């Protein structure tokens, strides 16, 4: 069901599950799956996966992991793609985020 897809994407955002494979698991067409997902979650499966990748990246940044490692571990094409996605979703770069978090008590 749709909740299983949401749970999977939330817990494993780095897996490259295709929309087609998720749709097939529910016996939906790809387009019907995207429509149902968007109705339920307010965003497409791809947007939801990217959002969850960035959430996981935030935790990794807080733990001091290098950007190159984070980008590779989360399945981004390269570090530049990771930075662009992170900034698009949070409005600041990973480096600025890391600095801000390091100043917290």
XYZ file of C-alpha atoms in Angstrom:
105
model
C 0.000 0.000 0.000
C 0.932 3.656 -0.193
C 1.961 3.785 3.468
C 4.516 1.051 2.842
C 6.055 3.151 0.052
C 6.150 6.197 2.305
C 7.753 4.214 5.124
C 10.343 2.729 2.777
C 11.286 6.112 1.290
C 11.422 7.694 4.736
C 13.649 4.989 6.237
C 15.814 4.330 3.164
C 15.974 7.513 1.102
C 19.317 6.503 -0.391
C 17.899 3.458 -2.162
C 17.226 4.058 -5.801
C 13.735 2.637 -5.907
C 12.186 3.515 -9.208
C 8.701 4.920 -9.383
C 7.863 2.102 -11.766
C 8.889 -0.582 -9.247
C 6.876 1.089 -6.467
C 3.883 1.399 -8.784
C 4.242 -2.235 -9.858
C 4.206 -3.371 -6.228
C 0.780 -1.757 -5.880
C -0.465 -2.865 -9.326
C -0.801 0.776 -10.433
C 0.427 2.467 -13.553
C 3.339 4.793 -12.906
C 1.135 7.834 -13.515
C -1.664 6.633 -11.260
C 0.872 5.884 -8.508
C 2.371 9.382 -8.732
C -1.118 10.909 -8.634
C -2.163 8.865 -5.577
C 1.132 9.554 -3.798
C 0.815 13.289 -4.426
C -2.795 13.291 -3.180
C -1.726 11.552 0.008
C 1.597 13.278 0.698
C 1.288 16.646 -1.040
C 4.342 16.007 -3.210
C 5.588 13.526 -5.782
C 7.514 10.411 -4.713
C 10.705 11.924 -6.129
C 10.267 15.157 -4.157
C 9.518 13.127 -1.018
C 12.630 11.005 -1.521
C 14.837 14.079 -2.013
C 13.377 15.685 1.103
C 14.186 12.589 3.119
C 17.691 12.424 1.661
C 18.264 15.984 2.865
C 16.919 15.127 6.329
C 19.352 12.241 6.540
C 22.141 14.500 5.245
C 21.407 16.953 8.058
C 22.038 14.222 10.633
C 25.217 13.176 8.828
C 26.463 16.772 8.745
C 25.767 17.106 12.466
C 27.936 14.021 13.008
C 30.819 15.561 11.046
C 30.753 13.440 7.886
C 32.477 14.984 4.842
C 30.277 16.286 2.024
C 31.738 13.863 -0.507
C 30.898 10.894 1.719
C 27.368 12.169 2.363
C 26.742 12.741 -1.346
C 27.956 9.233 -2.225
C 26.168 7.501 0.664
C 22.852 9.130 -0.202
C 23.046 8.310 -3.892
C 23.518 11.782 -5.341
C 25.219 11.971 -8.721
C 28.048 14.043 -7.246
C 28.800 16.559 -4.497
C 27.559 19.470 -6.615
C 24.186 17.789 -7.130
C 23.942 17.172 -3.385
C 24.724 20.800 -2.524
C 22.210 22.109 -5.077
C 19.448 19.833 -3.778
C 20.235 20.622 -0.128
C 20.150 24.371 -0.819
C 16.934 24.095 -2.826
C 15.135 22.329 0.021
C 16.589 24.135 3.061
C 17.581 27.477 1.580
C 21.197 27.216 2.724
C 24.258 25.226 1.753
C 25.455 22.198 3.721
C 28.540 24.150 4.862
C 26.415 26.988 6.258
C 24.098 24.452 7.910
C 27.075 22.677 9.526
C 28.449 25.991 10.838
C 25.068 26.954 12.287
C 24.631 23.599 13.999
C 28.183 23.638 15.394
C 27.420 26.914 17.196
C 24.526 25.387 19.101
C 25.261 24.414 22.718
